[in-house]
Coordinates of C-alpha atoms and ligand atoms in Angstrom, one line a residue:
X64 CA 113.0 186.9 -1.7
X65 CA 110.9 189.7 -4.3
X66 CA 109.3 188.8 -7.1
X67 CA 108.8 191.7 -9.4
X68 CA 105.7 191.9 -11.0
X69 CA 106.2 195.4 -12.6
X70 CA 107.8 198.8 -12.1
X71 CA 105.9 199.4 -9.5
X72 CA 104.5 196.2 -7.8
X73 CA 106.7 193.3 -6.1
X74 CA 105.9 190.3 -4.1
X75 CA 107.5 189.7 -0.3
X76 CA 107.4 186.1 -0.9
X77 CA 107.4 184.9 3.3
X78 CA 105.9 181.6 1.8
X79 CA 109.7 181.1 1.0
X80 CA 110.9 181.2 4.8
X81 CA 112.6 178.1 4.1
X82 CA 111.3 176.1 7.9
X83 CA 108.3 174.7 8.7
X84 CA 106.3 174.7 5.3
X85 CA 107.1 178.2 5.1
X86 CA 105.0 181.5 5.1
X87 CA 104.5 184.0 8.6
X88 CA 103.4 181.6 10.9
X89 CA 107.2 179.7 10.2
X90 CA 108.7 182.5 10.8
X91 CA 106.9 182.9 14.1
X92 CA 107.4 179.8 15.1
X93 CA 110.6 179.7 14.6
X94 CA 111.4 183.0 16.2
X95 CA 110.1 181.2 19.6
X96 CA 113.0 178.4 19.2
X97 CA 116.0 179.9 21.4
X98 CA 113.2 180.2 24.1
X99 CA 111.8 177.1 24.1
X100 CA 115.2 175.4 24.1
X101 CA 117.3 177.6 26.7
X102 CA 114.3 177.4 28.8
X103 CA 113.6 173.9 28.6
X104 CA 110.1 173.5 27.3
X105 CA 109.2 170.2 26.0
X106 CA 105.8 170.5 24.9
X107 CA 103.2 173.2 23.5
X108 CA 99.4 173.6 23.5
X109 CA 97.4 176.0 21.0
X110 CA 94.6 176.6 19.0
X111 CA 93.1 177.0 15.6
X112 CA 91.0 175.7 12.9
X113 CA 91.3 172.6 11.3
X114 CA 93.0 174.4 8.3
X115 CA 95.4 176.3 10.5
X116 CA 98.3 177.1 8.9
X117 CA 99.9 178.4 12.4
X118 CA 98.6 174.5 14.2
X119 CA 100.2 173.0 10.7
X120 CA 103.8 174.8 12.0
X121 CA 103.4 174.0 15.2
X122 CA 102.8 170.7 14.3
X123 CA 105.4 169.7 12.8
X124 CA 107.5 172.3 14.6
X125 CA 107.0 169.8 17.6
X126 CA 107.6 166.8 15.6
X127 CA 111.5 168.0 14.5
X128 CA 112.2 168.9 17.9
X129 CA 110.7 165.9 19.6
X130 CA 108.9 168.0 21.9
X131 CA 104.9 166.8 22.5
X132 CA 101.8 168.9 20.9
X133 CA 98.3 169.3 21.6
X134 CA 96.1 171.2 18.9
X135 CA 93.0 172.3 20.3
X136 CA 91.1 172.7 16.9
X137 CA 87.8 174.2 16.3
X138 CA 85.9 172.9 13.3
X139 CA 84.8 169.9 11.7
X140 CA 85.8 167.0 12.4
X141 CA 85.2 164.7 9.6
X142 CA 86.2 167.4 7.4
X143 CA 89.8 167.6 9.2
X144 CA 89.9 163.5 9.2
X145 CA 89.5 163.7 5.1
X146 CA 90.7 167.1 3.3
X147 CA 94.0 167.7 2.0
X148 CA 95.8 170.8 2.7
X149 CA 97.1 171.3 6.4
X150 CA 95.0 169.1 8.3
X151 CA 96.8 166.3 6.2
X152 CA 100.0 167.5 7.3
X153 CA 99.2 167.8 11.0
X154 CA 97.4 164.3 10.7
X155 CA 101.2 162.9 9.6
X156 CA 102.7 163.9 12.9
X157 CA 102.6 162.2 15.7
X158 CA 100.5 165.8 17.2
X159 CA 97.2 165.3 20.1
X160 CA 94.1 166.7 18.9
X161 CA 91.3 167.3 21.3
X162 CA 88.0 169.1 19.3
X163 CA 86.5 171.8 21.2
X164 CA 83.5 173.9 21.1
X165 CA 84.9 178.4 20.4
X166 CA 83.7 178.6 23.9
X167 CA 85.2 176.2 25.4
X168 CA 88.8 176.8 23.6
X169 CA 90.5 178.6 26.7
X170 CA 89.6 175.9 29.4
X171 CA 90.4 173.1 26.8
X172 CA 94.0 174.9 26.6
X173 CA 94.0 175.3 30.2
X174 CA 93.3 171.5 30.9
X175 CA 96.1 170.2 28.4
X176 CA 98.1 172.6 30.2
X177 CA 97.3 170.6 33.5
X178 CA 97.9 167.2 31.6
X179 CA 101.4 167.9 30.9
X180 CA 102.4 169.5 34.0
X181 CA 100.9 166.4 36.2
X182 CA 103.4 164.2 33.6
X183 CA 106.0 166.8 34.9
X184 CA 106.5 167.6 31.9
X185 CA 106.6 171.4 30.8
X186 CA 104.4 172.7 28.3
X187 CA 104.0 176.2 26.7
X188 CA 101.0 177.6 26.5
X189 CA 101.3 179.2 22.6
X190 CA 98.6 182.1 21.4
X191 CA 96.3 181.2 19.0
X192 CA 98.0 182.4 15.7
X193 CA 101.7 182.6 17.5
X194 CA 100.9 185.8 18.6
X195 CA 104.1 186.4 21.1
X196 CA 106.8 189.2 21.4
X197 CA 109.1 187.1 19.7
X198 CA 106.9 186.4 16.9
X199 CA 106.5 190.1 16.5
X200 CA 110.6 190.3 16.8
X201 CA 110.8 188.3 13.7
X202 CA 108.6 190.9 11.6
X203 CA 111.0 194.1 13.1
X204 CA 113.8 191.7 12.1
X205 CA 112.6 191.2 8.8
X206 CA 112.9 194.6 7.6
X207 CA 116.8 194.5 7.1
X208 CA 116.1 192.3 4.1
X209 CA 114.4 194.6 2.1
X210 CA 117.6 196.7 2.8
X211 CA 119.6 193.3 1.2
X212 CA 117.2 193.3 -1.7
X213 CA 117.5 196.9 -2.0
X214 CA 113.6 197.5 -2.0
X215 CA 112.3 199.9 0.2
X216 CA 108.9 200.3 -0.5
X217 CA 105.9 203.5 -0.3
X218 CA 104.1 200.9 0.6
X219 CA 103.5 197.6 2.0
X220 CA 100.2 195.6 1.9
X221 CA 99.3 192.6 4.2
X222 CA 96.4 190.5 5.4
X223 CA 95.6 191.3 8.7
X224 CA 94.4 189.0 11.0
X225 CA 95.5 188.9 14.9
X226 CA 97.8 191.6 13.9
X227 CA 101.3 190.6 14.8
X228 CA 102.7 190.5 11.4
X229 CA 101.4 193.8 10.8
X230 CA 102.4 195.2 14.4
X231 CA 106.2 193.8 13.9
X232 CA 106.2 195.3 10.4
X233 CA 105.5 198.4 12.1
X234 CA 108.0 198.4 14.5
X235 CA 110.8 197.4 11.8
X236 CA 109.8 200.2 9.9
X237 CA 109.9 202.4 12.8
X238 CA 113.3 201.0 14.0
X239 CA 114.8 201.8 10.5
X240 CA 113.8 204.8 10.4
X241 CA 111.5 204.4 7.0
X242 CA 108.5 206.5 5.5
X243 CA 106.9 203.3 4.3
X244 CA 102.6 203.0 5.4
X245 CA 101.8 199.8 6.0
X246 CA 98.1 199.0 5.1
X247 CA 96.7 195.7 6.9
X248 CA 93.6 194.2 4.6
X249 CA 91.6 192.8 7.2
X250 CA 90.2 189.1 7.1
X251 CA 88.0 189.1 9.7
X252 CA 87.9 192.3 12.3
X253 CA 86.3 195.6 11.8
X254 CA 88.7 198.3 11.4
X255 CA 88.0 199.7 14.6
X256 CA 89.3 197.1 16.6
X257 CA 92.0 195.8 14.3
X258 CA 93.7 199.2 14.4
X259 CA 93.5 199.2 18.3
X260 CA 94.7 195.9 19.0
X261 CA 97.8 196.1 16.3
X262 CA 99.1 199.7 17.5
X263 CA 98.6 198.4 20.7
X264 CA 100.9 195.3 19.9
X265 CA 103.7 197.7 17.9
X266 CA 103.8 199.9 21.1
X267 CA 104.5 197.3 23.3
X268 CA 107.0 195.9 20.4
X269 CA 108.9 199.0 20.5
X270 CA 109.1 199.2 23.9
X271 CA 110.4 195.8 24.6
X272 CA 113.1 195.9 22.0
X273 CA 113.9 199.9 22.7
X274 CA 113.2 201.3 19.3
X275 CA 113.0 204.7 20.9
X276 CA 111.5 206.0 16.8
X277 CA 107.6 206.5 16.5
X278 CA 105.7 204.1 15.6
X279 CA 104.1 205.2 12.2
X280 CA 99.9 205.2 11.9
X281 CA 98.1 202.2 12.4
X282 CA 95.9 201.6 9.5
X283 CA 93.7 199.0 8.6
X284 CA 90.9 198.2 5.8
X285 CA 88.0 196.5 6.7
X286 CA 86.0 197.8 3.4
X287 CA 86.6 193.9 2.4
X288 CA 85.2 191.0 4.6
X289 CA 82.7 190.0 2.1
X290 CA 80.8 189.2 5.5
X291 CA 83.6 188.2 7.8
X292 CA 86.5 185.7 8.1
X293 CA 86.0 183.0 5.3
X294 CA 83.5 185.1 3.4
X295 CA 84.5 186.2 0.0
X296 CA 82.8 187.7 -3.1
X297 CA 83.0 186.4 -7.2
X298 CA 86.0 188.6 -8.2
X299 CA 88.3 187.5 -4.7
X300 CA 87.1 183.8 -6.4
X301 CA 88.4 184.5 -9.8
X302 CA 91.2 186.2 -8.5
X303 CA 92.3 183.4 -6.9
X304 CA 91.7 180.6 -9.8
X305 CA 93.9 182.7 -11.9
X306 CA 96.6 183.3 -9.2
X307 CA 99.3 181.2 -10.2
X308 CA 99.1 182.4 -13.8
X309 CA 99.0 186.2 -13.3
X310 CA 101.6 186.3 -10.3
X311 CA 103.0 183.0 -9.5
X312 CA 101.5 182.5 -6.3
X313 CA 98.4 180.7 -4.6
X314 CA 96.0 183.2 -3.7
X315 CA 93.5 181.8 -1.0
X316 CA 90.1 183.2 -0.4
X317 CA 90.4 183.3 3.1
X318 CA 94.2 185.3 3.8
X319 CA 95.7 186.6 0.7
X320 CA 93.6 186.3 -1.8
X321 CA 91.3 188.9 0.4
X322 CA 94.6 190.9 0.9
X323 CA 95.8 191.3 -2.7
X324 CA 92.2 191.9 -3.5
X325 CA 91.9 195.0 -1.4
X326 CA 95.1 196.4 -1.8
X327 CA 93.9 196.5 -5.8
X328 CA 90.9 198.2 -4.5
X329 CA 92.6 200.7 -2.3
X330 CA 95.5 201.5 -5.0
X331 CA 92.5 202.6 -7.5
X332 CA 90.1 203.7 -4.9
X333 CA 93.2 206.8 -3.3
X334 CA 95.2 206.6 -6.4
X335 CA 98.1 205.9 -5.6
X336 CA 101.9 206.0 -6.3
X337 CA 105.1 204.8 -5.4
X338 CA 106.4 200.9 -4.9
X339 CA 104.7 199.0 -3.3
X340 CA 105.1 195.4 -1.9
X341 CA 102.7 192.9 -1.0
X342 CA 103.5 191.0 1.5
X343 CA 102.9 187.3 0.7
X344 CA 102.5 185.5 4.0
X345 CA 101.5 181.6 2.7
X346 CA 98.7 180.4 1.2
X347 CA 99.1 177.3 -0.8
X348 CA 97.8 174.5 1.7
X349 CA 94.5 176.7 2.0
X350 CA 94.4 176.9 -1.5
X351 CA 95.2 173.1 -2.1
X352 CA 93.2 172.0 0.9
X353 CA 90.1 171.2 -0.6
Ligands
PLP1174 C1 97.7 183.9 9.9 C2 97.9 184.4 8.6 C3 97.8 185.7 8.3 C4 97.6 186.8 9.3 O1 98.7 187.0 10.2 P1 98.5 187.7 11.6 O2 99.9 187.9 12.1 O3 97.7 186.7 12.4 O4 97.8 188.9 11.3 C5 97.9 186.1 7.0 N1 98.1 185.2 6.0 C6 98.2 183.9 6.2 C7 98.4 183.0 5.0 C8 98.1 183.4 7.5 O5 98.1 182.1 7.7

């Protein structure tokens, strides 16, 4: 669905994808279902923070489809056993948490990996974020809707962080054949390497599903981290406490909230024109979670 907020700004409002809690990483997630079902998967390991909203879908993703889950969070502990938000939601599932140290993330994956196989059972090992081709599918996919809501924006403004929304955004746009820039606001990488890993991702897109267009330029803001992911400065603060009033959505300090922030910064900073769309990807549990 688009909200309109005026002539020339909407709302892409992905926290409405109506599985999973909603927002990208449900649409992700789901994108990975025909897969995990024709090929017989019956439980998933990944990662994240205690606040994930991608370990919150898989979570319950696991829980509808009876298949088992491990979360290997990073984070604190206590804080996951008490705050509201998506750690409450994965704590309702029936999901296997094991804590682990950033560094030790990979071989914790690796071992629950192990587990499941010696129960012959077998497990998918899932990206931190949902980062697959399929996830990325869902993004190319999603571009036909703004056909249906007969919106094609100049420009379209998301938060970046590991890139596959972005990269499959690119590679609809591509495959349709429209002008539109994306501009990812990055949460947490510098510009730099977000740009190389997310054209790097819309190539291999493009390639997998044969969309034989160019891919347009990979662009990506950096100009507000604050300090890096989680950081963020007075006016992403206020812009968030007066969110729901000024555009009917939760605007978190850590995803969106950053995003809309600098896409306000970049509109007045290059002046300029045309529609453009910000792409809502979720929010409200980060924003409720404390
Ligand atoms: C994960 C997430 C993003 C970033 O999506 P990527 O595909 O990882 O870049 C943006 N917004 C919200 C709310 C998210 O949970």
């Amino acid at each position: 669905m688009i909200q309109k907020i005026n002539e020339d700004l909407a709302i892409f409002r992905d926290d409405n994808y109506p599985f999973l809690g909603g927002g990208n990483k449900a649409r992700k997630m789901m994108a990975l279902h025909e897969k995990l079902k024709s090929e017989n998967y019956n439980a998933i390991v990944t990662t994240g923070g205690i606040q994930s909203n991608h370990c919150r879908v898989t979570a319950l993703y696991c829980h509808k489809y009876n298949i088992e889950c491990t979360l290997v969070l990073h984070g604190d502990k206590d804080k996951f056993l008490t705050e509201s938000g998506n750690a409450k939601i994965i704590r309702n599932t029936p999901t296997k948490i094991i804590f682990s140290e950033i560094d030790q993330i990979s071989s914790n994956m690796d071992k629950a990996i192990d587990n499941y196989k010696s129960q012959e059972k077998k497990p998918f090992y899932l990206y931190g974020g949902g980062h697959t081709f399929e996830g990325g599918k869902a993004y190319i996919d999603v571009i036909q809707e703004l056909i249906e809501y007969d919106y094609i924006p100049d420009y379209i403004f998301i938060a970046s962080g590991t890139g596959s929304t972005h990269a499959g955004l690119l590679a609809g746009i591509a495959k349709f054949k429209f002008k539109t820039k994306v501009v990812g606001i990055s949460v947490g990488r510098s510009k730099n390497n977000a740009e190389k890993v997310v054209s790097k991702f819309a190539k291999e897109l493009s390639e997998n599903y044969k969309i034989s267009n160019g891919i347009g330029k990979t662009e990506v803001d950096d100009s507000f981290l604050c300090g890096g992911y989680g950081f963020y400065n007075d006016d992403i603060k206020k812009l968030s406490g007066n969110s729901l009033i000024d555009y009917n959505i939760f605007l978190d300090t850590t995803y969106t909230g950053k995003a809309f922030y600098g896409m306000k910064k970049y509109i007045e900073n290059n002046a300029i024109k045309g529609k453009i769309l910000f792409w809502y990807t979720g929010g409200i549990y980060n924003y409720l979670a404390k």
